[in-house]
PDB file of C-alpha atoms in Angstrom:
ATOM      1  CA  UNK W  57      12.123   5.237 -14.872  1.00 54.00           C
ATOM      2  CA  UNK W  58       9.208   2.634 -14.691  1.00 58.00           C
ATOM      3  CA  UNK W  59       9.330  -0.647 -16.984  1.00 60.00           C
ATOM      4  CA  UNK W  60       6.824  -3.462 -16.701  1.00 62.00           C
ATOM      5  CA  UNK W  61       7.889  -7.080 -16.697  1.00 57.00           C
ATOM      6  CA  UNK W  62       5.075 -10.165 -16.692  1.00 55.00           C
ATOM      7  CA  UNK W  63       6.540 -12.602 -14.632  1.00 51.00           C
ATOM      8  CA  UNK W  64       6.368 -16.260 -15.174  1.00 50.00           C
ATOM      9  CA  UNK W  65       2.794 -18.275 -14.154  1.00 45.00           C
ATOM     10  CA  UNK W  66       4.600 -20.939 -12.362  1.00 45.00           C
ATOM     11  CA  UNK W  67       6.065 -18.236  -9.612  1.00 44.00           C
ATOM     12  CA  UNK W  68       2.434 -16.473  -9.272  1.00 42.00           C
ATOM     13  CA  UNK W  69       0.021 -17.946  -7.104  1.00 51.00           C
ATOM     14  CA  UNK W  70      -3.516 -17.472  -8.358  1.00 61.00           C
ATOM     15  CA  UNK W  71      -3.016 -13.854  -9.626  1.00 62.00           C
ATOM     16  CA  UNK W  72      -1.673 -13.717 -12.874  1.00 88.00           C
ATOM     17  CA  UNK W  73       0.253 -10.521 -11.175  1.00 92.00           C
ATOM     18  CA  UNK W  74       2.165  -7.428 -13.092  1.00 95.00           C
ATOM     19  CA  UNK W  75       5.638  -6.205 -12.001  1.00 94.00           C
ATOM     20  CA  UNK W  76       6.802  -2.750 -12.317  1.00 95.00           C
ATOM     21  CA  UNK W  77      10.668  -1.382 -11.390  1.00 96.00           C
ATOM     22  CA  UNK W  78      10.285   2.189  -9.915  1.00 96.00           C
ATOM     23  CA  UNK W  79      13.824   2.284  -9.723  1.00 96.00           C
ATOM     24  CA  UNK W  80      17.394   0.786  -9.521  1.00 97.00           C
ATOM     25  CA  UNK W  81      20.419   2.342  -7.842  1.00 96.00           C
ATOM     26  CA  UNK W  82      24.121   1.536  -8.520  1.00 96.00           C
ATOM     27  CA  UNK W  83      25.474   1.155  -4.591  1.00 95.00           C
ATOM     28  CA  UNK W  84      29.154   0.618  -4.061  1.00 95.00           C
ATOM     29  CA  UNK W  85      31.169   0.082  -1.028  1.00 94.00           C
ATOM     30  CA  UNK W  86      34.976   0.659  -0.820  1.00 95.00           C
ATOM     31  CA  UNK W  87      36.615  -2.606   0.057  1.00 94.00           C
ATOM     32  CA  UNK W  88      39.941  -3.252   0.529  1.00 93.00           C
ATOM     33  CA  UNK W  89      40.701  -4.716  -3.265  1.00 91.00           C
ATOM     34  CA  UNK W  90      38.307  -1.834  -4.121  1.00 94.00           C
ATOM     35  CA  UNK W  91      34.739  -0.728  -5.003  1.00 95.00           C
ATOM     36  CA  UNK W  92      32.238  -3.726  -4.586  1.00 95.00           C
ATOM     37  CA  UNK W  93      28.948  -2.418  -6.860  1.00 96.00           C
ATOM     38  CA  UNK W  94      25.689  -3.875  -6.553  1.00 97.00           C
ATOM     39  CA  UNK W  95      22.274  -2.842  -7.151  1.00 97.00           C
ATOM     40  CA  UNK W  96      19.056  -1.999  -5.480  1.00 96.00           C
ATOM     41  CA  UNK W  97      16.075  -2.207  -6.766  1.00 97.00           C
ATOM     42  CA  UNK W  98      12.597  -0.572  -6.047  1.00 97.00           C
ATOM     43  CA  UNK W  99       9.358  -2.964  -7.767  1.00 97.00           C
ATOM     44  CA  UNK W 100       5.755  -2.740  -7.322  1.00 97.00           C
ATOM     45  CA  UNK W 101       3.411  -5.894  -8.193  1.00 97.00           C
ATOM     46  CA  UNK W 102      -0.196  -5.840  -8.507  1.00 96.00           C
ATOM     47  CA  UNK W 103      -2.875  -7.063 -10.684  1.00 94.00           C
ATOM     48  CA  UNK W 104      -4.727  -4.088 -11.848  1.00 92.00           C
ATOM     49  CA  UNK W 105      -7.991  -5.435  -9.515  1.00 91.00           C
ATOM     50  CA  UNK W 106      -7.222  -4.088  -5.955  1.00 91.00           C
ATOM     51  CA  UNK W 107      -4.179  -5.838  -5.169  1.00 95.00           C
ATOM     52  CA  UNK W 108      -0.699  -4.475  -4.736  1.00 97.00           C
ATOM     53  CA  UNK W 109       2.583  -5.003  -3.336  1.00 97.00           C
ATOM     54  CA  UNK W 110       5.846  -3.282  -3.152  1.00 97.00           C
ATOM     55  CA  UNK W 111       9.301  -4.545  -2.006  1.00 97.00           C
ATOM     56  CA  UNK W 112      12.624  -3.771  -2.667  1.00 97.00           C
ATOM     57  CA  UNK W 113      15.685  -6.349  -3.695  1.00 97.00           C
ATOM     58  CA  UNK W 114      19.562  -5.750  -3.664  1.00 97.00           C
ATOM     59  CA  UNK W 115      21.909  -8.080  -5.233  1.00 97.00           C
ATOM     60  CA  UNK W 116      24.728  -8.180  -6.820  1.00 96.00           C
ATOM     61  CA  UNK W 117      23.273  -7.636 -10.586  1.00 96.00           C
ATOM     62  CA  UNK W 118      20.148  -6.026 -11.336  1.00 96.00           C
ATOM     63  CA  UNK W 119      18.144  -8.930 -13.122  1.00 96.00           C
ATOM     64  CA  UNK W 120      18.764 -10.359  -9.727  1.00 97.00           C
ATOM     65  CA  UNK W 121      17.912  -7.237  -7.753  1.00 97.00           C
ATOM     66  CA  UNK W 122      14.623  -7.169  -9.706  1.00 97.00           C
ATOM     67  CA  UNK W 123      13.513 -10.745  -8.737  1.00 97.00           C
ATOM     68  CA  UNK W 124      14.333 -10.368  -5.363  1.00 97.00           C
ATOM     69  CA  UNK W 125      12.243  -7.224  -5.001  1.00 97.00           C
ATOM     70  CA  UNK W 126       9.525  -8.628  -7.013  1.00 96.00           C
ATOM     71  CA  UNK W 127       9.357 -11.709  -4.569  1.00 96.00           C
ATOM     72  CA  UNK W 128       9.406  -9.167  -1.365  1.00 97.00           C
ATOM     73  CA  UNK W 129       6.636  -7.454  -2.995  1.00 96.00           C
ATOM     74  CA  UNK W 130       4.884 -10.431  -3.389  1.00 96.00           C
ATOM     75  CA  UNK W 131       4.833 -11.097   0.354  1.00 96.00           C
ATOM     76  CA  UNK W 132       3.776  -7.749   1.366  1.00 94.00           C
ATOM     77  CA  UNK W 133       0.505  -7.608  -0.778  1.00 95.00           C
ATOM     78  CA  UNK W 134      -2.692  -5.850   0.200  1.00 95.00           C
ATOM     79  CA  UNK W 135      -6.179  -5.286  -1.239  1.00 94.00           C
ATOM     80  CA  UNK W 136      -7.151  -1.719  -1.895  1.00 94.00           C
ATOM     81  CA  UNK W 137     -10.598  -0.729  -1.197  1.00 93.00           C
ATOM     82  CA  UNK W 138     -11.830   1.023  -4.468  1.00 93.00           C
ATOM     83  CA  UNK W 139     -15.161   2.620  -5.117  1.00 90.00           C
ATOM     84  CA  UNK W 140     -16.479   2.891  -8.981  1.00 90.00           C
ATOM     85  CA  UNK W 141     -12.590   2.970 -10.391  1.00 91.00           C
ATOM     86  CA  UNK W 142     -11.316   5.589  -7.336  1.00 94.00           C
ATOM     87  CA  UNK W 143     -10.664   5.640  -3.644  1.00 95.00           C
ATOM     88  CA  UNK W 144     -13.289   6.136  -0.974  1.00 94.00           C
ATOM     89  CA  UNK W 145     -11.740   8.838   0.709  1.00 94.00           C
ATOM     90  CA  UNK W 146      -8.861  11.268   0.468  1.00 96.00           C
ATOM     91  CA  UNK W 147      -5.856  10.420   2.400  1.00 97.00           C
ATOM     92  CA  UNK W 148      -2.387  12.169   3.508  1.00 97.00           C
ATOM     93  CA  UNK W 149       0.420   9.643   4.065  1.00 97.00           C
ATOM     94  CA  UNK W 150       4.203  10.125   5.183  1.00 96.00           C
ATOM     95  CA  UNK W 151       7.037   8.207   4.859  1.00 96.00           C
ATOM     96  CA  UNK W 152      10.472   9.694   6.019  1.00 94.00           C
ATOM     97  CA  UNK W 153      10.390  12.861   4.485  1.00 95.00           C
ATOM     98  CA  UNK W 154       8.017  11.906   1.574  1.00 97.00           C
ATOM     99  CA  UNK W 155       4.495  13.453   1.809  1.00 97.00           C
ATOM    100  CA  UNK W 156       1.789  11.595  -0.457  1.00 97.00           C
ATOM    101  CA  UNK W 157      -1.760  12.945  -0.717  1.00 97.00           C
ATOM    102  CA  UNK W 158      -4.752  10.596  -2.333  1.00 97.00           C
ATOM    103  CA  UNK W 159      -7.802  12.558  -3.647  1.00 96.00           C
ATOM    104  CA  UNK W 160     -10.390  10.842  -5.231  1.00 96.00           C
ATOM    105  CA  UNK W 161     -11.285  12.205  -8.480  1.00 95.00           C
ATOM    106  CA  UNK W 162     -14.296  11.813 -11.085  1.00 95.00           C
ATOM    107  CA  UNK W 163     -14.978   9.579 -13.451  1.00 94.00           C
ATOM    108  CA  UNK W 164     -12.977  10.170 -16.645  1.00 94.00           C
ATOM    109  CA  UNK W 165     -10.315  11.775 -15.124  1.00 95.00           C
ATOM    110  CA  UNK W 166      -8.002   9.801 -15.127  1.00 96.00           C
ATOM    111  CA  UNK W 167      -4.560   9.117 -12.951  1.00 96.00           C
ATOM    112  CA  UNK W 168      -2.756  12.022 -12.699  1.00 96.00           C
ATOM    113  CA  UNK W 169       0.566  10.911 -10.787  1.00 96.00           C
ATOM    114  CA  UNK W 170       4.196  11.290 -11.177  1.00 92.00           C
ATOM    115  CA  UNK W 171       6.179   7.716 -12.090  1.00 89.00           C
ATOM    116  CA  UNK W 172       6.442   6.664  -8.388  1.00 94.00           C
ATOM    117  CA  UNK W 173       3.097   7.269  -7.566  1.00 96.00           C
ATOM    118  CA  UNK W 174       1.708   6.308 -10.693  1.00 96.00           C
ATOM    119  CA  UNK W 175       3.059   2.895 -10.497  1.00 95.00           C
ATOM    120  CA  UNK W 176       1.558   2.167  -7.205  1.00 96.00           C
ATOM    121  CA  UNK W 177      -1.873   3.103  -7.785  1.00 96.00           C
ATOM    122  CA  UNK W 178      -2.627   1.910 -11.848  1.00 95.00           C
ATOM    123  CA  UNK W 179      -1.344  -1.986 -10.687  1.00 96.00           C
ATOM    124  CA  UNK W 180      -3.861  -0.765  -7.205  1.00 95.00           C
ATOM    125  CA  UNK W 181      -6.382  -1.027 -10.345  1.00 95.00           C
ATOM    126  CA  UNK W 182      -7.918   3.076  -9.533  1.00 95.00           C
ATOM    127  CA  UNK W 183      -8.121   4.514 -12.523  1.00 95.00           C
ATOM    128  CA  UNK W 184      -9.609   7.707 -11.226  1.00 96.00           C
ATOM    129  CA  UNK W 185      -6.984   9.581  -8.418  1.00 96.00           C
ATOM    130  CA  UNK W 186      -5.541  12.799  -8.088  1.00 97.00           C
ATOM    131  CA  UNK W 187      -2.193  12.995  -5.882  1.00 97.00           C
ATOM    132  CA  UNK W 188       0.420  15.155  -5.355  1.00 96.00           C
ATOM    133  CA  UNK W 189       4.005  13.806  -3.817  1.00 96.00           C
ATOM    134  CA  UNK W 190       5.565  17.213  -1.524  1.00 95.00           C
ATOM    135  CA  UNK W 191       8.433  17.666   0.143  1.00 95.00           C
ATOM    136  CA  UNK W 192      11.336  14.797  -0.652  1.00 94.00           C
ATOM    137  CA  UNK W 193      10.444  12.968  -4.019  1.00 92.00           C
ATOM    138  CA  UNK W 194      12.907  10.356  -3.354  1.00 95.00           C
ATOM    139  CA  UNK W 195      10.861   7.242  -5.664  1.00 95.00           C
ATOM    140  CA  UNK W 196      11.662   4.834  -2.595  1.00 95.00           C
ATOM    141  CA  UNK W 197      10.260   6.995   0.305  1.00 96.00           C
ATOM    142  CA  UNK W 198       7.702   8.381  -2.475  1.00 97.00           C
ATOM    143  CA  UNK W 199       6.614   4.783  -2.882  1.00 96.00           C
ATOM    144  CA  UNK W 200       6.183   3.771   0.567  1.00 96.00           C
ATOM    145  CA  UNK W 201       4.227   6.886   1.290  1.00 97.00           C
ATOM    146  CA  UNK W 202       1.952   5.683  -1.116  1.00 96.00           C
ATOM    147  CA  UNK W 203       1.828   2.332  -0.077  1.00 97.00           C
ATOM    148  CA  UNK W 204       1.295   3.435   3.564  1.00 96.00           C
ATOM    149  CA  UNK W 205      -2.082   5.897   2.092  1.00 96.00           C
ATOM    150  CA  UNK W 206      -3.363   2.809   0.377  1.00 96.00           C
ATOM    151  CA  UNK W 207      -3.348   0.927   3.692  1.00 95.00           C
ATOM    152  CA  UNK W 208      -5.056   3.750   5.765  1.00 95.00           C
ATOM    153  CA  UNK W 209      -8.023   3.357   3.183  1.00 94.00           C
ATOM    154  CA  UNK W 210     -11.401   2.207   4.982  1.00 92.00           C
ATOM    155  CA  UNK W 211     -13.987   1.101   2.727  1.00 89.00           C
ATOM    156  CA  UNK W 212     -17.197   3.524   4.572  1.00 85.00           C
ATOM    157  CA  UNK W 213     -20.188   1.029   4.418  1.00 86.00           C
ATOM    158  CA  UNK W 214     -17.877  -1.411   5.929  1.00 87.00           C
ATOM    159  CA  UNK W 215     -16.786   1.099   8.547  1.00 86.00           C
ATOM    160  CA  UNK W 216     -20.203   1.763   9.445  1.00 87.00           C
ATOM    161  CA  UNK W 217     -21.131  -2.016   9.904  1.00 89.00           C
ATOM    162  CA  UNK W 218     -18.074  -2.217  11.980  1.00 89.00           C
ATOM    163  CA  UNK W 219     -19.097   1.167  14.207  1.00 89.00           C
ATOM    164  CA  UNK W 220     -22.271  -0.236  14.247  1.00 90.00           C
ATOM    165  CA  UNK W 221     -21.262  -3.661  16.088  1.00 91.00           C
ATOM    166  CA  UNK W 222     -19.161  -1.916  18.397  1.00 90.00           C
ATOM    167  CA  UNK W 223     -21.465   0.858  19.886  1.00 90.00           C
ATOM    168  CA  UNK W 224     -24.069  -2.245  20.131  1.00 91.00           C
ATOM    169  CA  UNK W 225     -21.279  -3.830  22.224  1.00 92.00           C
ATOM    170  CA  UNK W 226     -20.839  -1.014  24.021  1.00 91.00           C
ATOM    171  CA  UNK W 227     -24.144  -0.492  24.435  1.00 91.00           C
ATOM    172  CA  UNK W 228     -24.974  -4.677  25.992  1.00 93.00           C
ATOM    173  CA  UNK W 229     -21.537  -4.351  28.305  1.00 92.00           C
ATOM    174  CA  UNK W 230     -23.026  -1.058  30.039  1.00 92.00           C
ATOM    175  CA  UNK W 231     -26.375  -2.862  30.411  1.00 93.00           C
ATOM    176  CA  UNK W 232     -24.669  -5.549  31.714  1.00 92.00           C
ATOM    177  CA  UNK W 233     -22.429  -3.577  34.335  1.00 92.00           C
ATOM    178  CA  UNK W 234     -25.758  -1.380  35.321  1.00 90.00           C
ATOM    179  CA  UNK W 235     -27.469  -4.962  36.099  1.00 90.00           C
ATOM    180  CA  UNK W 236     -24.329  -6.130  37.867  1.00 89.00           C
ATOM    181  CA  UNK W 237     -24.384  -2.899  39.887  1.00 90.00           C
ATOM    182  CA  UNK W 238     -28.042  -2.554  40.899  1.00 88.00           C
ATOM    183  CA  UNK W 239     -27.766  -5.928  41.880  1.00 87.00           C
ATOM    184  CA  UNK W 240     -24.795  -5.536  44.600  1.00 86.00           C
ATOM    185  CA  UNK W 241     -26.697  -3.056  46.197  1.00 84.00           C
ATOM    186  CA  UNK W 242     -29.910  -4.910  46.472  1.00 85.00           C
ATOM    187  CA  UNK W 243     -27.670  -7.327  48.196  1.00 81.00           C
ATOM    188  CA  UNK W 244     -26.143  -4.769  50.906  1.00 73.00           C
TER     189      UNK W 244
END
């Protein structure tokens, strides 16, 4: 059960940002004039273009629930690498009992997701993925799984740069420590 919503431009930054409910849950505890029901609700934000959030809100009605999880999403946003409309690299996340693998696919493919996953990764902005959600397809821990693959994505020319700059490091401090070493011993 997915539904989009286009929330107001005065509560978006700069990103004129989508929100999508993954799910709401009736919750009720047993008080002593009764049952107390509220709601929970699962959203996902993002802005088709490498940015996504998720977050989840509870309250007391769901309109309520909703805006609450769409401002938690909001704070926990993160770019997404993406290379030509896909992901660089395959990925296998877990959350709780959820198991979410990212495969990149080829152009024209397509995204071909269940809901949870689905909503994560079209407001990512990849329009080219194959997944597959094993083990517990509970939509929140599905979710999170995917979230948690998203983050584990490296972008590899970056990665390279950044491998680069340390083995150079590496590479001065043991020139460095050799010098420092040959040097105490000319002293002795």
């Amino acid at each position: 059960m997915t539904s989009d919503f286009i929330p107001d431009q005065d509560e978006s930054e700069e990103l004129p940002l989508v929100e999508r409910v993954v799910r709401i849950s009736r919750v009720s505890k047993v008080v002593k004039g009764g049952r107390h029901l509220s709601f929970n609700a699962v959203v996902v934000v993002g802005d088709s273009d490498s940015h996504v959030g998720i977050g989840m809100g509870k309250a007391d009605a769901v309109p309520d629930a909703v805006r609450k999880g769409a401002a938690n999403a909001r704070k926990n946003m993160m770019t997404v690498p993406l290379k030509d409309r896909t992901i660089p690299h395959e990925v296998v996340s877990k959350y709780g009992g959820a198991v979410v693998m990212l495969k990149p696919a080829s152009p024209g493919t397509g995204v071909i997701a269940g809901g949870s996953v689905r909503a994560v990764v079209e407001l990512a902005g990849v329009r080219d993925i194959l997944t597959k959600a094993r083990r517990s397809t509970n939509p929140v821990n599905v979710v999170k799984a995917t979230f948690e693959g998203l983050k584990m994505l490296r972008d590899p020319e970056e990665e390279l740069r950044r491998r680069a700059s340390l083995a150079e490091a590496m590479r001065q401090r043991a020139t460095q420590q050799a010098a420092r070493t040959s040097a105490a011993r000319q002293a002795e």
